[in-house]
């Protein structure tokens, strides 16, 4: 029986591979039409900061009422919570005044959904009126914008936060009415006394009529006397003497010059 050997397969000639076409870019519209969901990386929520200081405190130069103090605290809070700050607003006005330029601009931006959350230090920075606060809450909820009072740990989106907003808003309005009532009582008392502030009209004189009569006599006898010496001898204040001499005497008595002495 003959044995057959298997022949080795002959190598096939190599054919160069066809170049691959570059991958097509993503077409979100076609993928969405095909029912493919695209997962995007979550973005940091956008936040707007709002600060308000009182006009009275600003006029008095109170550094604690600098809006930058509030904004600095809000920036730290935003960084700690992972918010992306997209806008900052500040007003110098009374909390009882609802017509504030920056507040209105912020509310308009909220309606356009330019941010997701508004950060404030306290609720009274927005308004001191409960009616205005509740109206603003409804507008922000309709726009889908959250409100957080950082110092009071109040968040509008939570049920507890909504309850706290009602309670603190009512307390702020009560406090404002109490202050207004005290001011009205003080003005009524001042009006009853005949003055706007309640203090007696004018200032009590710092000298007696006898002192002024003595000063006039000394001026007539010694027209060259200095005001300092005249004040020492009469017990009157130097500035008071100057004012009285100008107002009542028309100035100091004339001192005779050398020519007048020679003619005499």
Tab-separated table of C-alpha atoms in Angstrom:
chain	number	residue	atom	x	y	z
A	1	UNK	CA	0.000	0.000	0.000
A	2	UNK	CA	1.450	3.277	-1.092
A	3	UNK	CA	1.742	6.112	1.288
A	4	UNK	CA	0.768	9.604	0.110
A	5	UNK	CA	2.229	12.701	1.552
A	6	UNK	CA	0.070	15.746	2.019
A	7	UNK	CA	1.338	18.692	0.116
A	8	UNK	CA	1.810	21.937	1.977
A	9	UNK	CA	-0.613	24.728	1.053
A	10	UNK	CA	0.905	27.266	-1.183
A	11	UNK	CA	1.019	30.791	0.254
A	12	UNK	CA	-1.512	33.097	-1.264
A	13	UNK	CA	-0.331	36.388	-2.604
A	14	UNK	CA	-0.931	39.211	-0.105
A	15	UNK	CA	-3.496	41.772	-1.157
A	16	UNK	CA	-3.123	45.256	0.338
A	17	UNK	CA	-6.048	46.145	2.601
A	18	UNK	CA	-8.334	48.917	1.437
A	19	UNK	CA	-7.960	52.135	3.430
A	20	UNK	CA	-10.643	52.650	6.055
A	21	UNK	CA	-12.855	55.687	5.839
A	22	UNK	CA	-12.538	58.151	8.734
A	23	UNK	CA	-15.261	57.806	11.352
A	24	UNK	CA	-18.251	60.024	10.809
A	25	UNK	CA	-18.867	62.706	13.399
A	26	UNK	CA	-21.794	62.283	15.753
A	27	UNK	CA	-25.036	63.480	14.309
A	28	UNK	CA	-27.216	64.108	17.358
A	29	UNK	CA	-30.320	64.652	15.262
A	30	UNK	CA	-30.012	61.292	13.477
A	31	UNK	CA	-29.159	59.500	16.721
A	32	UNK	CA	-32.158	61.035	18.442
A	33	UNK	CA	-34.366	60.043	15.499
A	34	UNK	CA	-33.072	56.493	15.827
A	35	UNK	CA	-34.042	56.476	19.505
A	36	UNK	CA	-30.488	56.563	20.828
A	37	UNK	CA	-30.121	58.436	24.130
A	38	UNK	CA	-27.051	60.574	24.492
A	39	UNK	CA	-25.679	60.893	27.996
A	40	UNK	CA	-23.992	64.196	28.665
A	41	UNK	CA	-21.699	64.979	31.538
A	42	UNK	CA	-23.593	66.806	34.299
A	43	UNK	CA	-22.887	70.543	34.404
A	44	UNK	CA	-22.584	72.628	37.547
A	45	UNK	CA	-25.810	74.460	38.412
A	46	UNK	CA	-25.785	78.143	37.551
A	47	UNK	CA	-26.190	80.657	40.364
A	48	UNK	CA	-26.903	84.382	40.601
A	49	UNK	CA	-25.831	86.349	43.687
A	50	UNK	CA	-27.886	89.210	45.117
A	51	UNK	CA	-26.851	91.699	47.825
A	52	UNK	CA	-28.649	94.732	49.228
A	53	UNK	CA	-27.557	97.385	51.703
A	54	UNK	CA	-29.600	100.119	53.310
A	55	UNK	CA	-29.270	103.682	52.066
A	56	UNK	CA	-29.042	104.993	55.644
A	57	UNK	CA	-26.187	102.658	56.544
A	58	UNK	CA	-24.398	103.600	53.320
A	59	UNK	CA	-24.699	107.310	54.100
A	60	UNK	CA	-23.380	106.688	57.608
A	61	UNK	CA	-20.302	104.911	56.227
A	62	UNK	CA	-20.995	101.593	57.959
A	63	UNK	CA	-18.430	99.131	56.568
A	64	UNK	CA	-20.569	96.195	57.689
A	65	UNK	CA	-23.186	97.352	55.186
A	66	UNK	CA	-20.794	97.126	52.256
A	67	UNK	CA	-22.423	94.913	49.579
A	68	UNK	CA	-19.038	93.307	48.918
A	69	UNK	CA	-19.202	91.704	52.381
A	70	UNK	CA	-22.404	89.880	51.422
A	71	UNK	CA	-21.136	88.963	47.957
A	72	UNK	CA	-17.917	87.530	49.393
A	73	UNK	CA	-19.887	85.205	51.688
A	74	UNK	CA	-22.120	84.138	48.805
A	75	UNK	CA	-19.117	83.377	46.583
A	76	UNK	CA	-17.645	81.122	49.268
A	77	UNK	CA	-20.976	79.324	49.634
A	78	UNK	CA	-21.260	78.860	45.864
A	79	UNK	CA	-17.763	77.376	45.592
A	80	UNK	CA	-18.394	75.003	48.504
A	81	UNK	CA	-21.664	73.757	46.963
A	82	UNK	CA	-20.355	73.486	43.411
A	83	UNK	CA	-22.361	76.320	41.875
A	84	UNK	CA	-21.177	78.185	38.799
A	85	UNK	CA	-21.659	81.925	39.324
A	86	UNK	CA	-23.050	83.543	36.184
A	87	UNK	CA	-24.270	86.919	37.519
A	88	UNK	CA	-24.025	89.239	40.517
A	89	UNK	CA	-26.550	91.926	41.466
A	90	UNK	CA	-26.460	94.568	44.202
A	91	UNK	CA	-28.771	97.391	45.291
A	92	UNK	CA	-28.385	100.321	47.657
A	93	UNK	CA	-31.965	100.868	48.739
A	94	UNK	CA	-34.453	100.310	51.530
A	95	UNK	CA	-35.885	96.834	51.931
A	96	UNK	CA	-39.393	98.306	51.942
A	97	UNK	CA	-38.934	99.640	48.406
A	98	UNK	CA	-39.885	96.924	45.881
A	99	UNK	CA	-38.770	99.038	42.910
A	100	UNK	CA	-35.066	98.321	42.779
A	101	UNK	CA	-33.173	98.389	39.521
A	102	UNK	CA	-30.910	95.401	40.125
A	103	UNK	CA	-33.659	93.322	41.744
A	104	UNK	CA	-35.925	93.844	38.737
A	105	UNK	CA	-33.066	92.984	36.363
A	106	UNK	CA	-32.424	89.757	38.290
A	107	UNK	CA	-36.092	88.746	38.168
A	108	UNK	CA	-36.199	89.348	34.409
A	109	UNK	CA	-33.106	87.153	34.003
A	110	UNK	CA	-34.784	84.482	36.146
A	111	UNK	CA	-37.785	84.440	33.807
A	112	UNK	CA	-35.370	83.844	30.911
A	113	UNK	CA	-33.790	80.942	32.880
A	114	UNK	CA	-30.317	82.468	32.713
A	115	UNK	CA	-29.533	80.738	36.024
A	116	UNK	CA	-30.940	77.951	38.180
A	117	UNK	CA	-30.588	79.352	41.700
A	118	UNK	CA	-30.516	82.734	43.433
A	119	UNK	CA	-28.228	83.018	46.465
A	120	UNK	CA	-28.891	85.640	49.150
A	121	UNK	CA	-27.551	86.062	52.668
A	122	UNK	CA	-30.953	86.524	54.354
A	123	UNK	CA	-34.544	86.847	53.213
A	124	UNK	CA	-34.745	90.497	54.289
A	125	UNK	CA	-32.119	91.307	51.643
A	126	UNK	CA	-34.831	90.599	49.048
A	127	UNK	CA	-37.728	92.383	50.762
A	128	UNK	CA	-39.186	93.144	54.185
A	129	UNK	CA	-42.773	92.819	52.996
A	130	UNK	CA	-44.431	89.425	53.404
A	131	UNK	CA	-46.772	90.073	50.472
A	132	UNK	CA	-43.856	90.947	48.175
A	133	UNK	CA	-41.872	87.929	49.379
A	134	UNK	CA	-44.722	85.484	48.725
A	135	UNK	CA	-45.363	87.015	45.307
A	136	UNK	CA	-41.689	86.655	44.417
A	137	UNK	CA	-41.704	83.032	45.593
A	138	UNK	CA	-44.577	82.231	43.235
A	139	UNK	CA	-42.800	83.914	40.317
A	140	UNK	CA	-39.554	82.026	40.955
A	141	UNK	CA	-41.374	78.707	41.287
A	142	UNK	CA	-43.158	79.342	37.989
A	143	UNK	CA	-39.800	80.106	36.351
A	144	UNK	CA	-38.200	76.985	37.853
A	145	UNK	CA	-35.577	78.979	39.763
A	146	UNK	CA	-34.568	78.061	43.314
A	147	UNK	CA	-33.874	80.567	46.119
A	148	UNK	CA	-31.409	79.916	48.952
A	149	UNK	CA	-30.829	82.124	52.013
A	150	UNK	CA	-27.367	80.977	53.097
A	151	UNK	CA	-27.215	82.404	56.641
A	152	UNK	CA	-30.701	81.111	57.496
A	153	UNK	CA	-30.252	77.714	55.808
A	154	UNK	CA	-33.497	78.158	53.865
A	155	UNK	CA	-34.088	76.644	50.440
A	156	UNK	CA	-37.225	77.502	48.500
A	157	UNK	CA	-37.376	74.143	46.721
A	158	UNK	CA	-37.938	72.196	49.964
A	159	UNK	CA	-41.256	72.074	51.896
A	160	UNK	CA	-39.477	73.051	55.107
A	161	UNK	CA	-37.881	75.982	53.325
A	162	UNK	CA	-41.248	77.216	52.093
A	163	UNK	CA	-42.643	77.057	55.626
A	164	UNK	CA	-39.654	78.967	57.008
A	165	UNK	CA	-40.046	81.607	54.315
A	166	UNK	CA	-43.642	82.211	55.439
A	167	UNK	CA	-42.692	82.379	59.122
A	168	UNK	CA	-39.634	84.608	58.728
A	169	UNK	CA	-41.397	86.813	56.196
A	170	UNK	CA	-44.272	87.357	58.625
A	171	UNK	CA	-41.814	88.150	61.436
A	172	UNK	CA	-39.890	90.637	59.269
A	173	UNK	CA	-43.111	92.427	58.336
A	174	UNK	CA	-44.197	92.540	61.991
A	175	UNK	CA	-40.823	93.975	63.010
A	176	UNK	CA	-41.041	96.630	60.297
A	177	UNK	CA	-44.524	97.673	61.440
A	178	UNK	CA	-43.364	97.908	65.063
A	179	UNK	CA	-40.483	100.188	64.052
A	180	UNK	CA	-42.794	102.369	61.979
A	181	UNK	CA	-45.219	102.625	64.903
A	182	UNK	CA	-42.426	103.753	67.225
A	183	UNK	CA	-41.322	106.382	64.718
A	184	UNK	CA	-44.891	107.686	64.388
A	185	UNK	CA	-45.261	107.877	68.173
A	186	UNK	CA	-41.982	109.767	68.458
A	187	UNK	CA	-42.966	112.279	65.778
A	188	UNK	CA	-46.368	112.791	67.402
A	189	UNK	CA	-44.713	113.501	70.741
A	190	UNK	CA	-42.261	115.895	69.097
A	191	UNK	CA	-45.116	117.706	67.358
A	192	UNK	CA	-46.943	117.998	70.669
A	193	UNK	CA	-43.868	119.630	72.199
A	194	UNK	CA	-43.684	122.029	69.293
A	195	UNK	CA	-40.510	120.720	67.685
A	196	UNK	CA	-39.767	118.175	65.002
A	197	UNK	CA	-37.309	116.212	67.098
A	198	UNK	CA	-38.913	116.729	70.512
A	199	UNK	CA	-36.070	118.891	71.835
A	200	UNK	CA	-36.633	122.480	72.952
A	201	UNK	CA	-36.378	125.074	70.194
A	202	UNK	CA	-32.948	126.691	70.015
A	203	UNK	CA	-30.013	126.254	72.359
A	204	UNK	CA	-29.882	127.605	75.872
A	205	UNK	CA	-27.604	130.665	76.071
A	206	UNK	CA	-24.114	129.942	77.368
A	207	UNK	CA	-23.922	133.325	79.163
A	208	UNK	CA	-26.076	135.591	81.286
A	209	UNK	CA	-27.337	139.090	80.345
A	210	UNK	CA	-25.052	140.544	83.033
A	211	UNK	CA	-22.008	138.978	81.357
A	212	UNK	CA	-22.929	140.512	78.013
A	213	UNK	CA	-23.535	143.958	79.557
A	214	UNK	CA	-20.120	143.765	81.215
A	215	UNK	CA	-18.519	142.779	77.899
A	216	UNK	CA	-20.073	145.806	76.141
A	217	UNK	CA	-18.858	148.113	78.885
A	218	UNK	CA	-15.314	146.758	78.617
A	219	UNK	CA	-15.361	147.161	74.823
A	220	UNK	CA	-16.415	150.774	75.125
A	221	UNK	CA	-13.694	151.497	77.674
A	222	UNK	CA	-10.992	149.386	76.060
A	223	UNK	CA	-11.735	149.046	72.314
A	224	UNK	CA	-8.304	147.536	71.660
A	225	UNK	CA	-8.817	144.595	74.010
A	226	UNK	CA	-8.469	141.143	72.446
A	227	UNK	CA	-11.317	138.674	72.332
A	228	UNK	CA	-9.299	136.205	74.378
A	229	UNK	CA	-8.797	138.716	77.178
A	230	UNK	CA	-12.413	139.818	76.979
A	231	UNK	CA	-13.551	136.203	77.273
A	232	UNK	CA	-11.307	135.667	80.293
A	233	UNK	CA	-12.642	138.739	82.092
A	234	UNK	CA	-16.320	138.114	81.365
A	235	UNK	CA	-16.453	134.321	81.512
A	236	UNK	CA	-18.006	134.121	78.040
A	237	UNK	CA	-16.770	131.965	75.193
A	238	UNK	CA	-14.529	133.657	72.638
A	239	UNK	CA	-16.609	132.615	69.626
A	240	UNK	CA	-19.815	133.658	71.354
A	241	UNK	CA	-18.336	137.104	71.957
A	242	UNK	CA	-17.327	137.448	68.312
A	243	UNK	CA	-20.820	136.544	67.098
A	244	UNK	CA	-22.555	138.859	69.557
A	245	UNK	CA	-20.289	141.785	68.722
A	246	UNK	CA	-20.892	141.400	64.989
A	247	UNK	CA	-24.651	140.828	65.235
A	248	UNK	CA	-25.598	143.355	67.904
A	249	UNK	CA	-22.863	145.971	67.706
A	250	UNK	CA	-22.100	145.750	63.990
A	251	UNK	CA	-18.483	144.996	64.763
A	252	UNK	CA	-15.957	146.205	67.265
A	253	UNK	CA	-15.806	149.886	68.201
A	254	UNK	CA	-13.297	151.766	66.090
A	255	UNK	CA	-9.913	152.291	67.656
A	256	UNK	CA	-8.715	155.892	67.198
A	257	UNK	CA	-5.642	156.046	64.961
A	258	UNK	CA	-2.560	158.270	65.350
A	259	UNK	CA	-3.947	160.970	63.039
A	260	UNK	CA	-7.160	161.189	65.014
A	261	UNK	CA	-5.144	161.504	68.212
A	262	UNK	CA	-3.037	164.347	66.749
A	263	UNK	CA	-6.121	166.212	65.559
A	264	UNK	CA	-7.583	165.876	69.018
